[in-house]
Short mmCIF file of C-alpha atoms in Angstrom, two decimals:
data_model
loop_
_atom_site.label_atom_id
_atom_site.label_comp_id
_atom_site.label_asym_id
_atom_site.label_seq_id
_atom_site.Cartn_x
_atom_site.Cartn_y
_atom_site.Cartn_z
CA MET Y 1 129.49 80.57 64.57
CA THR Y 2 130.20 77.22 66.16
CA SER Y 3 128.24 75.79 69.06
CA ARG Y 4 131.33 76.04 71.28
CA ALA Y 5 131.23 79.83 70.90
CA LEU Y 6 127.57 80.03 71.87
CA THR Y 7 126.67 82.27 74.81
CA VAL Y 8 123.04 82.46 75.90
CA GLY Y 9 121.78 85.10 78.30
CA PHE Y 10 118.80 84.56 80.58
CA ASP Y 11 116.69 86.99 82.53
CA LEU Y 12 116.02 85.97 86.15
CA ASP Y 13 112.60 86.88 87.59
CA MET Y 14 109.76 84.95 85.94
CA THR Y 15 112.18 83.56 83.34
CA LEU Y 16 114.46 81.30 85.40
CA ILE Y 17 112.81 81.72 88.79
CA ASP Y 18 109.35 82.36 90.22
CA SER Y 19 110.29 84.95 92.81
CA ARG Y 20 106.75 86.18 93.45
CA PRO Y 21 106.14 84.53 96.86
CA GLY Y 22 109.33 85.93 98.34
CA ILE Y 23 109.02 89.35 96.77
CA LYS Y 24 105.49 89.60 98.14
CA ALA Y 25 106.80 88.74 101.60
CA ALA Y 26 109.58 91.33 101.32
CA TYR Y 27 107.15 94.07 100.29
CA GLU Y 28 104.82 93.12 103.12
CA ALA Y 29 107.72 93.32 105.58
CA LEU Y 30 108.76 96.74 104.23
CA SER Y 31 105.16 97.92 104.49
CA ALA Y 32 104.87 96.75 108.09
CA GLU Y 33 108.20 98.32 109.03
CA THR Y 34 107.47 101.71 107.46
CA GLY Y 35 103.73 101.91 108.08
CA THR Y 36 103.25 102.66 104.38
CA TYR Y 37 100.64 100.69 102.45
CA ILE Y 38 102.05 98.55 99.62
CA ASP Y 39 99.75 96.35 97.57
CA ALA Y 40 102.15 93.42 97.39
CA ASP Y 41 99.74 91.30 95.36
CA LEU Y 42 99.63 94.01 92.70
CA ALA Y 43 103.37 94.63 92.80
CA ILE Y 44 104.23 91.03 91.96
CA THR Y 45 102.08 91.16 88.81
CA ARG Y 46 104.48 93.63 87.22
CA LEU Y 47 107.94 92.24 87.92
CA GLY Y 48 110.73 93.11 85.52
CA PRO Y 49 111.46 96.84 85.75
CA PRO Y 50 113.90 98.16 88.37
CA LEU Y 51 112.82 98.23 92.01
CA ASP Y 52 112.71 102.03 92.10
CA GLU Y 53 109.90 102.06 89.53
CA GLU Y 54 107.68 99.96 91.80
CA LEU Y 55 108.59 101.88 94.94
CA ARG Y 56 107.47 105.13 93.28
CA HIS Y 57 103.91 103.82 93.40
CA TRP Y 58 104.06 103.81 97.21
CA PHE Y 59 106.70 106.26 98.44
CA PRO Y 60 107.56 109.91 97.69
CA GLU Y 61 110.57 110.50 95.48
CA ASP Y 62 112.79 111.70 98.33
CA GLU Y 63 112.37 108.34 100.11
CA ILE Y 64 113.02 106.03 97.15
CA GLN Y 65 116.76 105.62 97.73
CA GLU Y 66 116.32 104.83 101.42
CA MET Y 67 113.42 102.44 100.84
CA GLY Y 68 115.26 100.69 98.02
CA ASP Y 69 118.31 100.19 100.21
CA ARG Y 70 116.17 98.82 103.02
CA TYR Y 71 114.25 96.49 100.70
CA ARG Y 72 117.48 95.07 99.31
CA GLU Y 73 118.79 94.65 102.86
CA ILE Y 74 115.80 92.61 104.09
CA TYR Y 75 115.34 90.76 100.79
CA PRO Y 76 117.54 87.75 101.63
CA THR Y 77 115.60 87.14 104.85
CA TYR Y 78 112.21 87.02 103.16
CA ALA Y 79 112.62 86.33 99.47
CA ILE Y 80 115.27 83.69 98.79
CA ALA Y 81 113.83 80.55 100.41
CA PRO Y 82 110.28 80.81 98.95
CA ALA Y 83 111.45 81.23 95.33
CA LEU Y 84 111.02 78.33 92.92
CA ALA Y 85 112.75 77.40 89.69
CA MET Y 86 110.50 77.96 86.69
CA PRO Y 87 109.54 74.81 84.77
CA GLY Y 88 112.43 73.86 82.51
CA ALA Y 89 114.85 76.41 83.97
CA ARG Y 90 117.56 73.99 85.04
CA GLU Y 91 117.21 72.01 81.82
CA ALA Y 92 117.47 75.20 79.73
CA VAL Y 93 120.76 76.17 81.34
CA ALA Y 94 122.01 72.59 81.06
CA ALA Y 95 121.12 72.54 77.36
CA VAL Y 96 123.49 75.46 76.73
CA ARG Y 97 126.28 73.69 78.56
CA GLU Y 98 125.69 70.44 76.71
CA LEU Y 99 126.42 72.29 73.49
CA GLY Y 100 129.69 73.54 74.92
CA GLY Y 101 128.25 77.02 75.42
CA ARG Y 102 128.07 79.51 78.26
CA ALA Y 103 124.91 80.48 80.16
CA ILE Y 104 124.85 83.93 81.74
CA VAL Y 105 122.17 85.73 83.74
CA VAL Y 106 121.47 89.40 83.03
CA THR Y 107 118.91 90.96 85.35
CA ALA Y 108 117.66 94.25 86.75
CA LYS Y 109 117.82 92.72 90.22
CA HIS Y 110 120.39 93.67 92.86
CA GLU Y 111 123.28 91.44 91.78
CA PRO Y 112 124.13 89.91 95.20
CA ASN Y 113 120.49 88.88 95.66
CA ALA Y 114 120.37 87.42 92.16
CA LYS Y 115 123.38 85.27 93.02
CA LEU Y 116 121.71 84.15 96.26
CA HIS Y 117 118.65 83.01 94.30
CA LEU Y 118 120.69 80.96 91.84
CA ALA Y 119 122.81 79.37 94.56
CA HIS Y 120 119.74 78.48 96.63
CA LEU Y 121 118.09 76.79 93.63
CA GLY Y 122 121.24 75.11 92.36
CA ILE Y 123 121.21 76.90 89.01
CA GLU Y 124 124.81 77.53 87.96
CA ALA Y 125 125.51 80.41 85.61
CA ASP Y 126 128.85 81.22 84.04
CA ALA Y 127 128.31 84.88 84.91
CA VAL Y 128 125.65 86.92 86.74
CA ILE Y 129 125.25 90.59 85.88
CA GLY Y 130 122.74 92.65 87.83
CA TRP Y 131 121.35 96.19 87.87
CA LEU Y 132 120.62 96.27 84.13
CA TRP Y 133 117.18 96.85 82.64
CA ALA Y 134 115.79 96.92 79.10
CA GLU Y 135 118.20 98.51 76.61
CA ALA Y 136 120.93 98.67 79.28
CA LYS Y 137 121.03 94.86 79.31
CA ALA Y 138 122.74 95.13 75.94
CA GLU Y 139 125.91 96.27 77.74
CA ALA Y 140 126.40 92.86 79.36
CA LEU Y 141 125.09 90.91 76.38
CA ARG Y 142 127.64 92.57 74.10
CA GLU Y 143 130.45 92.21 76.64
CA HIS Y 144 129.85 88.46 76.84
CA ASP Y 145 129.14 88.14 73.09
CA ALA Y 146 125.71 86.62 73.73
CA ALA Y 147 124.03 85.37 70.57
CA VAL Y 148 120.67 84.75 72.30
CA TYR Y 149 118.84 86.43 75.17
CA VAL Y 150 115.87 84.75 76.84
CA GLY Y 151 113.37 86.77 78.85
CA ASP Y 152 109.73 87.20 79.79
CA HIS Y 153 109.29 90.98 79.45
CA THR Y 154 109.15 93.42 76.57
CA GLY Y 155 112.13 95.11 78.26
CA ASP Y 156 114.09 91.89 77.73
CA VAL Y 157 113.16 91.94 74.05
CA ARG Y 158 114.42 95.50 73.78
CA GLY Y 159 117.67 94.55 75.50
CA ALA Y 160 118.26 91.66 73.12
CA ARG Y 161 117.51 93.72 70.04
CA THR Y 162 119.75 96.57 71.20
CA ALA Y 163 122.58 94.06 71.63
CA GLY Y 164 121.97 92.49 68.22
CA ALA Y 165 121.14 89.19 69.92
CA LEU Y 166 118.29 86.87 68.99
CA SER Y 167 115.34 87.57 71.29
CA VAL Y 168 113.72 84.42 72.67
CA ALA Y 169 110.70 85.19 74.83
CA VAL Y 170 108.53 83.20 77.22
CA PRO Y 171 105.12 84.56 78.32
CA THR Y 172 105.61 83.34 81.88
CA GLY Y 173 105.75 86.83 83.44
CA PRO Y 174 103.65 89.97 83.09
CA CYS Y 175 103.73 90.12 79.26
CA ASP Y 176 101.67 87.80 77.07
CA ALA Y 177 102.81 86.26 73.81
CA ALA Y 178 101.15 88.95 71.67
CA GLU Y 179 102.92 91.74 73.58
CA LEU Y 180 106.26 89.98 73.25
CA ARG Y 181 105.81 89.48 69.51
CA ALA Y 182 104.72 93.09 69.07
CA ALA Y 183 107.87 94.22 70.89
CA GLY Y 184 109.95 92.34 68.33
CA ALA Y 185 110.70 88.95 69.87
CA ASP Y 186 112.24 86.65 67.26
CA VAL Y 187 110.97 83.49 68.94
CA VAL Y 188 108.15 83.01 71.47
CA LEU Y 189 108.10 79.71 73.35
CA THR Y 190 105.33 78.55 75.68
CA ASP Y 191 107.86 78.24 78.51
CA LEU Y 192 111.42 77.07 79.08
CA THR Y 193 110.51 73.40 78.76
CA GLU Y 194 110.52 74.04 74.99
CA PHE Y 195 113.94 75.71 75.05
CA PRO Y 196 116.32 72.71 74.79
CA ALA Y 197 114.70 71.44 71.59
CA TRP Y 198 114.63 74.94 70.13
CA LEU Y 199 118.28 75.52 71.05
CA ALA Y 200 119.40 72.24 69.47
CA SER Y 201 117.69 73.26 66.23
CA TYR Y 202 119.14 76.78 66.37
CA ALA Y 203 122.68 75.54 67.04
CA ALA Y 204 122.47 73.01 64.24
CA GLY Y 205 121.37 75.70 61.82
CA ALA Y 206 124.10 78.10 62.98
CA ALA Y 207 126.77 75.44 62.64
CA ALA Y 208 125.66 74.73 59.09
CA LYS Y 209 126.17 78.33 58.00
#
């Protein structure tokens, strides 16, 4: 493999962006609109899995589709502006580009909202693929021939391993370093600020093979 062929996938929530303030606001708005209690502070401690999994804690099964559609509809109003780039996120994406590679985002989030987040924060990805979680992320990783997938959740580790990609994990979301290692992460960094140096070393080693 040469560095020019390198494609690196990134998860979105709590990997590239801190979406917790906006997601909390969106859940609070949905709660107010429906009159159904949602513990938004609790919900944002377990970001990663698909929206429907969280909504099942608060709504009956026959309302999940409707509530999910409504949440995604109001999401841009409440959730885009408050989100922040995670430390090192822009530099991590730039590091891939500097090696002549491609940086893609593979997320469980509603794809249009994922694109809104990236545009708002000025993080440019070569491709954004939404609606994929855990092992299903392997579909996009394989399609784009990603050699590396970076995420913060054990579901991201499973997606990388299913795709045959190197799993690089950051304990910046709901899963700590021990959980990520136990799930099979190949590399655990403190956060994305360590990624450019790691990537340079990885690419050099790959080019030497």
